[in-house]
Amino acid sequence: MKRFNLLPGESLNGAVGRYHALALSPAFSSTANQLGLNNQVISPLRFLHGDDVKLDEIFHTSENEKCRYTNSLNQYLSPFLNINEQQYLNTSSGGSHLRISGVSNLNVRHWRWCIDCVEQDEAKYGIEYYHHQHQLPGVYHCYRHGIGLSGHCIQCGFHANKIQDLVLPPMNNACPNCAAWMPGYDGYFSKTMAGIENTSIWLSMNENALSLEILSDLLCKKIGLKKSELGTLSSNRLISSWHKSLANEFDNNALLSYFNNAKPYFGGVSSPLIRKARLRLSSGDPLIPLVHMIALQHQGIDLATVASSLNLETVG
Ligand SMILES: [Zn+2]
Ligand SMILES: [Zn+2]
């Protein structure tokens, strides 16, 4: 096969599906072995995986030197890692020893695509492919066309949690199992969710100087928590009343759409993920970005604004 290059916006691990389709090898396992992958189960929500370092070595091009950062979830994840953890993103381990909590609590964990992108990509590049911005948690619409993302068959329930179940988005948008048209997302979507969707896409596209230290400080300040007083009775009371206010005031249907462990909580809805100490301290296991975004949005903190003020500081 001639040199395999990533296409614009292509998902780094999703590209294994296209590589397999082009390699014409009968078994996905032989493609995975040929690429030297340790794990053959490739999910769209793969954070900090050692195989992505290998894929970067094979698929990067001179125009796309940092695909391990820009075409994976790394650039989107980075603001929610502490400075120490951020350094692992550029090492040969890719931070694979870090465990991200919350992935299994997301309701949407399958490969998704936009039908307009599929048509355009097929016309321009001769093949359809998975875009990494279509895979972000909390994102339900295409970053280019604004239409609902496809990936779940409403007729038979088919969806591909791993790339070998559907190596390319289907031509004619037909379900590979029952051949029905696979419609774009048309479920609950509020203004709050649109805010989180826009922020998620923005983070995945823009390099910034955000870190968990900065974000947890901002959040504590907004809640009225002093880091020196954490662990005292009064700060515990403050945290607990903040959990209750978020459960009552944050869009309950959004939380139910996002998480499979969202449950009634003091008259509202909450997920145990939102009550993790990691949001306020910058220690503990990393959490999926969506949880941080919910807490920050609830406190009126706009990440793009915070990021651009940091960039100005660096330049100034
Ligand atoms: Zn699109
Ligand atoms: Zn179907």
Coordinates of C-alpha atoms and ligand atoms in Angstrom, one line a residue, residues 114-118 134 142-147, ligand 1:
C114 CA -22.2 13.2 9.8
I115 CA -24.0 12.3 6.6
D116 CA -23.1 15.5 4.8
C117 CA -19.4 15.0 5.7
V118 CA -19.6 11.4 4.3
H134 CA -17.7 13.8 15.8
C142 CA -21.4 18.1 13.2
Y143 CA -18.8 20.9 13.7
R144 CA -18.9 21.7 10.0
H145 CA -22.6 21.2 9.0
G146 CA -24.4 21.6 12.3
I147 CA -26.6 18.5 11.6
Ligands
ZN1 ZN -20.6 17.3 8.6

